[in-house]
PDB file of C-alpha atoms in Angstrom:
ATOM      1  CA  UNK G   1      -0.002   0.092  -0.025  1.00 87.00           C
ATOM      2  CA  UNK G   2       1.135   3.609  -0.832  1.00 92.00           C
ATOM      3  CA  UNK G   3       0.595   6.242   1.985  1.00 95.00           C
ATOM      4  CA  UNK G   4       1.025   9.780   1.980  1.00 96.00           C
ATOM      5  CA  UNK G   5       1.257  11.406   5.485  1.00 96.00           C
ATOM      6  CA  UNK G   6       1.320  15.217   6.017  1.00 96.00           C
ATOM      7  CA  UNK G   7       2.761  16.929   9.085  1.00 96.00           C
ATOM      8  CA  UNK G   8       3.734  20.292  10.064  1.00 97.00           C
ATOM      9  CA  UNK G   9       0.541  22.146  10.245  1.00 96.00           C
ATOM     10  CA  UNK G  10      -0.577  24.443  13.117  1.00 97.00           C
ATOM     11  CA  UNK G  11      -1.524  27.893  14.260  1.00 98.00           C
ATOM     12  CA  UNK G  12       0.731  30.694  13.187  1.00 98.00           C
ATOM     13  CA  UNK G  13       0.423  34.442  13.353  1.00 98.00           C
ATOM     14  CA  UNK G  14       0.080  36.496  10.152  1.00 98.00           C
ATOM     15  CA  UNK G  15       3.567  37.107   8.608  1.00 98.00           C
ATOM     16  CA  UNK G  16       4.801  33.817  10.233  1.00 98.00           C
ATOM     17  CA  UNK G  17       6.182  30.773   8.554  1.00 98.00           C
ATOM     18  CA  UNK G  18       5.378  27.194   8.482  1.00 98.00           C
ATOM     19  CA  UNK G  19       7.011  24.135   6.801  1.00 98.00           C
ATOM     20  CA  UNK G  20       4.692  21.251   5.839  1.00 98.00           C
ATOM     21  CA  UNK G  21       6.028  17.803   5.207  1.00 98.00           C
ATOM     22  CA  UNK G  22       4.704  14.766   3.404  1.00 97.00           C
ATOM     23  CA  UNK G  23       6.109  11.375   3.587  1.00 96.00           C
ATOM     24  CA  UNK G  24       5.370   9.028   0.800  1.00 94.00           C
ATOM     25  CA  UNK G  25       5.710   5.380   1.800  1.00 93.00           C
ATOM     26  CA  UNK G  26       5.139   2.051   0.266  1.00 92.00           C
ATOM     27  CA  UNK G  27       6.562   0.159  -2.793  1.00 91.00           C
ATOM     28  CA  UNK G  28       6.906   2.859  -5.257  1.00 89.00           C
ATOM     29  CA  UNK G  29       7.974   2.252  -8.765  1.00 88.00           C
ATOM     30  CA  UNK G  30       8.093   5.837  -9.928  1.00 90.00           C
ATOM     31  CA  UNK G  31       6.826   9.282  -8.958  1.00 92.00           C
ATOM     32  CA  UNK G  32       5.720  11.219 -11.854  1.00 93.00           C
ATOM     33  CA  UNK G  33       4.278  14.444 -10.142  1.00 95.00           C
ATOM     34  CA  UNK G  34       3.792  15.828  -6.655  1.00 96.00           C
ATOM     35  CA  UNK G  35       1.850  18.717  -5.326  1.00 97.00           C
ATOM     36  CA  UNK G  36       0.226  20.537  -2.546  1.00 98.00           C
ATOM     37  CA  UNK G  37      -3.450  21.495  -2.598  1.00 98.00           C
ATOM     38  CA  UNK G  38      -5.447  23.211   0.108  1.00 98.00           C
ATOM     39  CA  UNK G  39      -9.156  23.453   0.911  1.00 98.00           C
ATOM     40  CA  UNK G  40     -10.547  26.313   3.017  1.00 96.00           C
ATOM     41  CA  UNK G  41     -14.067  26.006   4.766  1.00 92.00           C
ATOM     42  CA  UNK G  42     -16.836  26.273   2.260  1.00 94.00           C
ATOM     43  CA  UNK G  43     -14.521  26.470  -0.709  1.00 96.00           C
ATOM     44  CA  UNK G  44     -13.274  23.983  -3.295  1.00 97.00           C
ATOM     45  CA  UNK G  45      -9.912  22.302  -3.123  1.00 97.00           C
ATOM     46  CA  UNK G  46      -7.395  24.381  -4.980  1.00 97.00           C
ATOM     47  CA  UNK G  47      -3.784  23.892  -6.191  1.00 98.00           C
ATOM     48  CA  UNK G  48      -1.001  25.467  -4.285  1.00 98.00           C
ATOM     49  CA  UNK G  49       2.007  24.178  -5.919  1.00 98.00           C
ATOM     50  CA  UNK G  50       2.767  21.162  -8.263  1.00 97.00           C
ATOM     51  CA  UNK G  51       5.842  19.774  -9.825  1.00 96.00           C
ATOM     52  CA  UNK G  52       6.201  17.134 -12.596  1.00 93.00           C
ATOM     53  CA  UNK G  53       9.408  15.137 -11.882  1.00 87.00           C
ATOM     54  CA  UNK G  54      12.273  16.671 -13.817  1.00 86.00           C
ATOM     55  CA  UNK G  55      10.444  19.807 -14.599  1.00 88.00           C
ATOM     56  CA  UNK G  56       9.767  23.271 -13.112  1.00 88.00           C
ATOM     57  CA  UNK G  57       7.373  23.924 -10.244  1.00 95.00           C
ATOM     58  CA  UNK G  58       4.034  25.582 -10.790  1.00 96.00           C
ATOM     59  CA  UNK G  59       2.620  27.908  -8.209  1.00 98.00           C
ATOM     60  CA  UNK G  60      -0.788  29.362  -7.748  1.00 98.00           C
ATOM     61  CA  UNK G  61      -0.771  33.164  -7.998  1.00 97.00           C
ATOM     62  CA  UNK G  62      -1.619  33.271  -4.281  1.00 97.00           C
ATOM     63  CA  UNK G  63       1.462  31.253  -3.506  1.00 97.00           C
ATOM     64  CA  UNK G  64       4.081  32.906  -5.820  1.00 97.00           C
ATOM     65  CA  UNK G  65       6.889  34.466  -3.884  1.00 97.00           C
ATOM     66  CA  UNK G  66       5.934  33.238  -0.639  1.00 98.00           C
ATOM     67  CA  UNK G  67       5.752  29.366  -0.781  1.00 98.00           C
ATOM     68  CA  UNK G  68       8.264  26.791  -2.033  1.00 98.00           C
ATOM     69  CA  UNK G  69       7.768  23.238  -2.927  1.00 97.00           C
ATOM     70  CA  UNK G  70      10.831  21.048  -2.657  1.00 94.00           C
ATOM     71  CA  UNK G  71      11.509  17.416  -2.476  1.00 94.00           C
ATOM     72  CA  UNK G  72      14.050  14.921  -0.951  1.00 93.00           C
ATOM     73  CA  UNK G  73      13.816  12.243  -3.767  1.00 89.00           C
ATOM     74  CA  UNK G  74      16.025   9.843  -1.872  1.00 91.00           C
ATOM     75  CA  UNK G  75      13.683   9.790   1.034  1.00 91.00           C
ATOM     76  CA  UNK G  76      10.512  10.299  -0.763  1.00 91.00           C
ATOM     77  CA  UNK G  77       9.611  13.410   1.129  1.00 95.00           C
ATOM     78  CA  UNK G  78       7.760  16.433  -0.173  1.00 96.00           C
ATOM     79  CA  UNK G  79       7.835  19.794   1.517  1.00 98.00           C
ATOM     80  CA  UNK G  80       6.023  23.083   1.348  1.00 98.00           C
ATOM     81  CA  UNK G  81       7.804  26.020   2.898  1.00 98.00           C
ATOM     82  CA  UNK G  82       5.287  28.804   3.621  1.00 98.00           C
ATOM     83  CA  UNK G  83       6.429  32.306   4.402  1.00 98.00           C
ATOM     84  CA  UNK G  84       4.493  35.470   4.973  1.00 98.00           C
ATOM     85  CA  UNK G  85       1.578  33.748   5.778  1.00 98.00           C
ATOM     86  CA  UNK G  86      -1.907  35.502   5.569  1.00 98.00           C
ATOM     87  CA  UNK G  87      -5.108  34.621   7.222  1.00 97.00           C
ATOM     88  CA  UNK G  88      -6.548  33.756   3.850  1.00 96.00           C
ATOM     89  CA  UNK G  89      -3.917  31.047   3.790  1.00 98.00           C
ATOM     90  CA  UNK G  90      -6.027  29.214   6.348  1.00 98.00           C
ATOM     91  CA  UNK G  91      -7.065  25.883   5.109  1.00 98.00           C
ATOM     92  CA  UNK G  92      -6.433  22.166   5.300  1.00 98.00           C
ATOM     93  CA  UNK G  93      -3.385  21.399   3.262  1.00 98.00           C
ATOM     94  CA  UNK G  94      -3.187  18.036   1.165  1.00 98.00           C
ATOM     95  CA  UNK G  95      -0.249  16.597  -0.344  1.00 97.00           C
ATOM     96  CA  UNK G  96      -0.553  14.769  -3.658  1.00 96.00           C
ATOM     97  CA  UNK G  97       1.397  12.382  -5.768  1.00 96.00           C
ATOM     98  CA  UNK G  98       0.839  10.821  -9.191  1.00 95.00           C
ATOM     99  CA  UNK G  99       2.797   7.655  -9.103  1.00 93.00           C
ATOM    100  CA  UNK G 100       3.126   4.107 -10.195  1.00 91.00           C
ATOM    101  CA  UNK G 101       2.752   1.729  -7.297  1.00 90.00           C
ATOM    102  CA  UNK G 102       5.194  -1.298  -7.569  1.00 88.00           C
ATOM    103  CA  UNK G 103       2.464  -3.587  -6.318  1.00 85.00           C
ATOM    104  CA  UNK G 104      -0.319  -2.187  -8.281  1.00 79.00           C
ATOM    105  CA  UNK G 105      -1.328  -1.439 -11.912  1.00 78.00           C
ATOM    106  CA  UNK G 106       1.391  -0.508 -14.296  1.00 83.00           C
ATOM    107  CA  UNK G 107      -0.330   2.774 -14.979  1.00 89.00           C
ATOM    108  CA  UNK G 108       0.146   5.912 -12.645  1.00 92.00           C
ATOM    109  CA  UNK G 109      -2.613   6.761 -10.202  1.00 92.00           C
ATOM    110  CA  UNK G 110      -3.371   9.680  -7.858  1.00 94.00           C
ATOM    111  CA  UNK G 111      -2.565   9.450  -4.174  1.00 95.00           C
ATOM    112  CA  UNK G 112      -3.547  11.845  -1.421  1.00 97.00           C
ATOM    113  CA  UNK G 113      -2.719  12.535   1.992  1.00 97.00           C
ATOM    114  CA  UNK G 114      -5.191  12.919   4.906  1.00 96.00           C
ATOM    115  CA  UNK G 115      -4.476  16.676   5.239  1.00 97.00           C
ATOM    116  CA  UNK G 116      -3.002  18.945   7.831  1.00 97.00           C
ATOM    117  CA  UNK G 117      -4.778  21.972   9.070  1.00 98.00           C
ATOM    118  CA  UNK G 118      -2.985  25.377   8.761  1.00 98.00           C
ATOM    119  CA  UNK G 119      -4.506  28.200  10.704  1.00 98.00           C
ATOM    120  CA  UNK G 120      -3.094  31.814  10.288  1.00 98.00           C
ATOM    121  CA  UNK G 121      -4.614  34.038  12.961  1.00 97.00           C
ATOM    122  CA  UNK G 122      -3.601  36.679  15.532  1.00 95.00           C
TER     123      UNK G 122
END
């Protein structure tokens, strides 16, 4: 089984920083893409940042210049460094991976973490 587990969420004051982590575990043949999404109360889930393996990272306009997605490929870890946080960044953040499970079908599939709450408030 492949699992994605996020950590690092919490309460932070406006202007503060948080780093989210996502551990991808299981027998993985290949990770084709990763990303972070978020969902605020009453809103649809939206893309924050995504990266196709070997290519550049895409950021939502709201995240550009403040958030950075980076990976530790050797350890199958995904990170989201969030700086200059604003109250409107409050949401549940989900990590995502499009990967080929070594024990599953040979075609890539979507996998999601359970989410981690980020609250930006004074």
